[in-house]
Coordinates of C-alpha atoms and ligand atoms in Angstrom, one line a residue:
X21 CA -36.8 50.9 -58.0
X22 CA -40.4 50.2 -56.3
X23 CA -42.1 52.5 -54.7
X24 CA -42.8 50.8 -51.5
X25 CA -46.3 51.9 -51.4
X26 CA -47.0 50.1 -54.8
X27 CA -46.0 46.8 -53.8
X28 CA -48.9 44.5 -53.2
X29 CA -49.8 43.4 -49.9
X30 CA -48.5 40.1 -48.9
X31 CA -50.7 38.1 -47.3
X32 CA -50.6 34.0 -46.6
X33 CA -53.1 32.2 -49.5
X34 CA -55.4 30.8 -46.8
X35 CA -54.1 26.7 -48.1
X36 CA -50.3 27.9 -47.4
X37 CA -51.4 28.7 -43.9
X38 CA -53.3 25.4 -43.4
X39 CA -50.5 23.1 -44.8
X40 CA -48.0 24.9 -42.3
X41 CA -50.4 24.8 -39.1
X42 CA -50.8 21.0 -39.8
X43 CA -47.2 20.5 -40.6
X44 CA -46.8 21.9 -37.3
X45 CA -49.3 19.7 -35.4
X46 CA -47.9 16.7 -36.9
X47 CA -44.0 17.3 -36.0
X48 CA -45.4 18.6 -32.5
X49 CA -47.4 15.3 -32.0
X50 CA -44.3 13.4 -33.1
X51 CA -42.0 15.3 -30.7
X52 CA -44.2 14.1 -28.3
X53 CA -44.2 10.9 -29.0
X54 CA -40.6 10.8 -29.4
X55 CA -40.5 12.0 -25.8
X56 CA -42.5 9.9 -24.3
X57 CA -40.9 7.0 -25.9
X58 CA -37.2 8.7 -24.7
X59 CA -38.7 8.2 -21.2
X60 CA -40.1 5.2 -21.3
X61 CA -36.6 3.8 -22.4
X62 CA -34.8 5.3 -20.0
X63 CA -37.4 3.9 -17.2
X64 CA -36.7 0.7 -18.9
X65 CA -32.8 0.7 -18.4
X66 CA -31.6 -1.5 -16.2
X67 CA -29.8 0.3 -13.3
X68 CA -26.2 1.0 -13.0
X69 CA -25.0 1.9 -9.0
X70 CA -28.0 3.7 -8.1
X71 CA -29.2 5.2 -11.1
X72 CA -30.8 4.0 -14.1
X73 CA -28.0 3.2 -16.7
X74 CA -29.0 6.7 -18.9
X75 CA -28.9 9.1 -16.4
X76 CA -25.7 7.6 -14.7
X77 CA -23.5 8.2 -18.0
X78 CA -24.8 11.5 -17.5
X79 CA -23.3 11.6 -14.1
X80 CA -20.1 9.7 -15.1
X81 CA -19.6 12.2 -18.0
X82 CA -20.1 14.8 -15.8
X83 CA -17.2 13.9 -13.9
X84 CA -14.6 13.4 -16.6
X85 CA -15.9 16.8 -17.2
X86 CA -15.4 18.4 -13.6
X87 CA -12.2 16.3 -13.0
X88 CA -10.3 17.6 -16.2
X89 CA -11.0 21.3 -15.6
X90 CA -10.5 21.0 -11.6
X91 CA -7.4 22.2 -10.5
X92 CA -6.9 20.4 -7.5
X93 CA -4.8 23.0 -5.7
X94 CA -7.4 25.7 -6.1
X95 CA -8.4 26.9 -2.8
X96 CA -11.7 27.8 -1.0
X97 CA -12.6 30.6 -0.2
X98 CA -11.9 31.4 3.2
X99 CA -13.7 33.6 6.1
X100 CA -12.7 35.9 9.0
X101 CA -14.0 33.8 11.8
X102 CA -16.5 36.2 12.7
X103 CA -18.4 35.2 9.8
X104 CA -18.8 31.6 11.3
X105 CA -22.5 30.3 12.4
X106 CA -22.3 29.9 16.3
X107 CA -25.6 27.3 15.7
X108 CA -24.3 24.7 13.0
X109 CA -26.7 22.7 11.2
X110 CA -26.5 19.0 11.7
X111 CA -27.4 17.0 9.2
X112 CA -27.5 13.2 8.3
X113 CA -27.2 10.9 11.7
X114 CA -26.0 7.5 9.5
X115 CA -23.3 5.5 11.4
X116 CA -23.9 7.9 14.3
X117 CA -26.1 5.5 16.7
X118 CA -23.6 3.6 18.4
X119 CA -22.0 5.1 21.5
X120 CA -18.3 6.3 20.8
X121 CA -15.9 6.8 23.8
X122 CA -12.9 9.0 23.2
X123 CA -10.1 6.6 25.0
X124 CA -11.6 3.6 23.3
X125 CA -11.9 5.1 20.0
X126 CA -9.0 4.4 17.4
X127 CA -8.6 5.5 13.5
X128 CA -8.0 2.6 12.1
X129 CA -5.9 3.0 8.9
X130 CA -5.4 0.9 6.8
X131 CA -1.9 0.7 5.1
X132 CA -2.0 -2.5 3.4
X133 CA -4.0 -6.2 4.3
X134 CA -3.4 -7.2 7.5
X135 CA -1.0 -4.1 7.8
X136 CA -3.3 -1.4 10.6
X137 CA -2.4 1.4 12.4
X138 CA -4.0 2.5 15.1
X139 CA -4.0 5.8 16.4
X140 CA -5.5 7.6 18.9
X141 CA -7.3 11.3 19.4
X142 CA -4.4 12.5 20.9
X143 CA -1.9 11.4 18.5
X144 CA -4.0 13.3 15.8
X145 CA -4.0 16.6 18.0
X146 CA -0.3 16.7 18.6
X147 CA 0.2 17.2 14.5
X148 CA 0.1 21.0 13.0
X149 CA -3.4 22.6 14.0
X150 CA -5.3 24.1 10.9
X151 CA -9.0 26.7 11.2
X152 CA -10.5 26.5 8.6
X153 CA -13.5 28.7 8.2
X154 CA -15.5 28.5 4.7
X155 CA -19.0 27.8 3.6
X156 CA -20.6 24.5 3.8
X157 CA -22.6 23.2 0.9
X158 CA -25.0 20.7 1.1
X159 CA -26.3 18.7 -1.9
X160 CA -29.8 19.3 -1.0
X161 CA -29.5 23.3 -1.3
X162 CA -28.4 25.0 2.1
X163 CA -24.8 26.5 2.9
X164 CA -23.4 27.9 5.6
X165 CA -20.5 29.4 6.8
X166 CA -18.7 27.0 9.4
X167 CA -15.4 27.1 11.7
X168 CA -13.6 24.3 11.9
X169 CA -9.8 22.8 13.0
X170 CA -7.8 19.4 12.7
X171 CA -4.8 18.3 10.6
X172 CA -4.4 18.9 7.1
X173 CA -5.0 15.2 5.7
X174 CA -2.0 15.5 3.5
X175 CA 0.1 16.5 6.9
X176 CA -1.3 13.2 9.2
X177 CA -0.2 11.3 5.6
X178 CA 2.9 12.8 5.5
X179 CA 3.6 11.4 9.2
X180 CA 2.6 8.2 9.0
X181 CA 4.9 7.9 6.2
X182 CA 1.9 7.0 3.7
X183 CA 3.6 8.2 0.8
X184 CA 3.1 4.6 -1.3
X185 CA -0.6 4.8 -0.6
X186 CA -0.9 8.7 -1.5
X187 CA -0.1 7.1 -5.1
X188 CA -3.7 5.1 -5.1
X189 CA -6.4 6.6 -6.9
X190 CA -9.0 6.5 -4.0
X191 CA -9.2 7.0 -0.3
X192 CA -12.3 4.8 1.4
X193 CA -13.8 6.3 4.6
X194 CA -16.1 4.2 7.3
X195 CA -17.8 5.0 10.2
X196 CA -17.2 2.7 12.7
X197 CA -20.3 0.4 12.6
X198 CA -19.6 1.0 8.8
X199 CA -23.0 2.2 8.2
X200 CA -21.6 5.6 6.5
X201 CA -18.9 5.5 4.0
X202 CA -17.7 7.5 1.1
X203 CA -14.5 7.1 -1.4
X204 CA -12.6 10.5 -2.1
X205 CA -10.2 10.7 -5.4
X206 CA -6.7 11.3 -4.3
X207 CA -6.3 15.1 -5.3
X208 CA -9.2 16.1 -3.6
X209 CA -8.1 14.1 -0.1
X210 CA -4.4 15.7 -0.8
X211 CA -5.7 19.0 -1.1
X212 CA -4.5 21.5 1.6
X213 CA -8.0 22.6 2.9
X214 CA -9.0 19.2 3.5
X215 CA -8.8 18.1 7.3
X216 CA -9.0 15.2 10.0
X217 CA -11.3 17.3 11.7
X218 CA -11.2 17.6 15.8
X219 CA -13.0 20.8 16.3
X220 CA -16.2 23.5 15.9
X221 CA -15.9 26.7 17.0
X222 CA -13.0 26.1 18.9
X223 CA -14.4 22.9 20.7
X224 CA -14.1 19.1 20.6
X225 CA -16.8 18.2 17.8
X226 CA -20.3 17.8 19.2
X227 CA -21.6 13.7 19.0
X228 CA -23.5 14.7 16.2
X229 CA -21.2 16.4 13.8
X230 CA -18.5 13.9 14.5
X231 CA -17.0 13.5 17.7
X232 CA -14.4 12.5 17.8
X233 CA -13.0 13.1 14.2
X234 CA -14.6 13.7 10.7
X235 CA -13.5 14.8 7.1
X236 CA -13.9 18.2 6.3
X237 CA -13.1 18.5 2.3
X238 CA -14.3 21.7 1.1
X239 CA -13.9 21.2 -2.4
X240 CA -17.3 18.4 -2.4
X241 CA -20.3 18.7 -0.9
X242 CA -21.2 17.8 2.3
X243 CA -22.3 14.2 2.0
X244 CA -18.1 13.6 1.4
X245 CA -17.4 15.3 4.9
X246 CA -17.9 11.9 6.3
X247 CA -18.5 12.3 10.3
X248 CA -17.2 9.7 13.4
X249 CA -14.3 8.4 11.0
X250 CA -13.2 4.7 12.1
X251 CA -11.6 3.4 9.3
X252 CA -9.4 4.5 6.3
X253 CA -8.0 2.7 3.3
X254 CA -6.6 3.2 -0.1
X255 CA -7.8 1.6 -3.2
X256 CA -7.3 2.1 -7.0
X257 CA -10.8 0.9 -7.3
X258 CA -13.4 3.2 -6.3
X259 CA -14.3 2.6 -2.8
X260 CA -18.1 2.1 -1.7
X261 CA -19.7 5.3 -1.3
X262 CA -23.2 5.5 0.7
X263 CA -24.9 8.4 -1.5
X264 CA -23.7 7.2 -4.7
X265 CA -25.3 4.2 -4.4
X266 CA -28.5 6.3 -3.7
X267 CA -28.1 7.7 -7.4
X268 CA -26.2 10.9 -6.2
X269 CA -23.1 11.5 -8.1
X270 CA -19.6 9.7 -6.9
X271 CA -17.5 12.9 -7.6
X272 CA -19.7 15.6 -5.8
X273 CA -17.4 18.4 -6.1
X274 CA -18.7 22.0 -6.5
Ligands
MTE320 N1 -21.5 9.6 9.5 C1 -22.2 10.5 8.7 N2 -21.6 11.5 8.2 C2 -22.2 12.4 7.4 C3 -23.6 12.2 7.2 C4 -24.3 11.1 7.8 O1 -25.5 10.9 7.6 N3 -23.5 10.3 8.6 N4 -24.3 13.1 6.4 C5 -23.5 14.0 5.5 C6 -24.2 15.1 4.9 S1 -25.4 14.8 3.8 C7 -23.9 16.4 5.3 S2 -24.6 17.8 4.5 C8 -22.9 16.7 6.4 C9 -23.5 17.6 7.4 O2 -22.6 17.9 8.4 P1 -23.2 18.5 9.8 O3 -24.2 17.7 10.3 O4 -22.0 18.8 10.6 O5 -23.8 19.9 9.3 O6 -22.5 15.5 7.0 C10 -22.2 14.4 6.1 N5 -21.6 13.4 6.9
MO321 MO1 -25.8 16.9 2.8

């Protein structure tokens, strides 16, 4: 055995350390380039509904992941109302600027071509009342914890006797000037915490967060929780949806 002591010292031959520190600068140089020519390419892509073709198989992959491991029945948390901002945050006017009169203002829904119902405020309050307190998340960063009551979507489907069109893949959602719109997958508008929403804090919707109905979906983030709701339909294809098409992803669930 070697005493420890007697081994010699190791040190780098001077050459070893040269050849590695330029190996280094070479790979490091190339990494460089390699990036740089990685982002050029992906600048050069053509683009594919709002985001350059690259980064929007990263967003479509990123929704077979999130849509396989969702469990569509899992609920959101929910809050004792006392936890519920009394000043909401508004956020996003889109589809908002037209004036909207309560006995005017219909839901149109669309249960096949040519086939619309048309149904009232008052026809959506007389179905089973749900609160629903839980915190809102926007996209761009903020949450907060809101309070807010309407029918269960699932419920007003069940009435209307839109069983045949709970079987699509998609539900479309439009303002009434159709200057806002969004498309939901089926699970998440079937879900139990998802609403026609009619109320904040225990009052008719303010103008500016919806009046007189919106979506509340808690599962997705808050540019899904379409506000002033005139018109629904149901599509196996994926409806138009407003931030999508800005590059934002279609799925949007958190
Ligand atoms: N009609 C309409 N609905 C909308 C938007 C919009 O611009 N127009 N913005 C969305 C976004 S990005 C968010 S975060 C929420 C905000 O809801 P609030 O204003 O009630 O907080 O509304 C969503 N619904
Ligand atoms: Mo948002």
């Amino acid at each position: 055995m070697n005493d420890r002591s007697s081994l010699p010292v190791k040190t780098v031959a001077n050459r070893t350390f040269g050849r590695n520190s330029i190996l280094s600068f070479v790979l490091f140089g190339l990494f460089l380039v390699g990036a740089w020519a990685t982002f050029k390419w992906i600048k050069r892509q053509p683009q594919d509904a709002g985001a350059l073709r690259p980064l929007r198989k990263t967003l479509d992959f990123n929704e077979t992941v999130f849509s396989t491991v969702f469990d569509s029945n899992k609920l959101v948390k929910e809050y004792p109302v006392s936890h519920a901002a009394k000043r909401v945050r508004v956020n996003g006017m889109d589809g908002l600027r037209d004036s909207v009169n309560e006995e005017t203002w219909r839901l149109r829904v669309i249960r096949a071509p040519g086939d619309t119902l048309q149904i009232t405020l008052d026809d959506i309050k007389k179905l089973p009342k749900k609160d629903l307190i839980f915190d809102f998340k926007c996209i761009e960063g903020w949450d907060q914890v809101t309070h807010w009551a309407g029918v269960p979507l699932r419920t007003f489907m069940q009435h209307y006797g839109l069983s045949g069109q709970s079987k699509m893949k998609y539900v479309g959602l439009q303002t009434p000037d159709k200057k806002y719109y969004v498309g939901i997958d089926m699970p998440s508008a079937l879900h139990p915490q998802t609403l026609l929403c009619y109320e904040m804090n225990g009052q008719p919707l303010p103008i500016n967060q919806g009046f007189p109905v919106r979506l509340i979906i808690p599962v997705k983030y808050g540019i899904k929780h379409l506000k002033r709701i005139g018109t629904m339909f149901f599509s196996n294809d994926k409806p138009a949806d407003f931030w999508a098409e800005r590059g934002y992803d279609y799925y949007a669930g958190h």
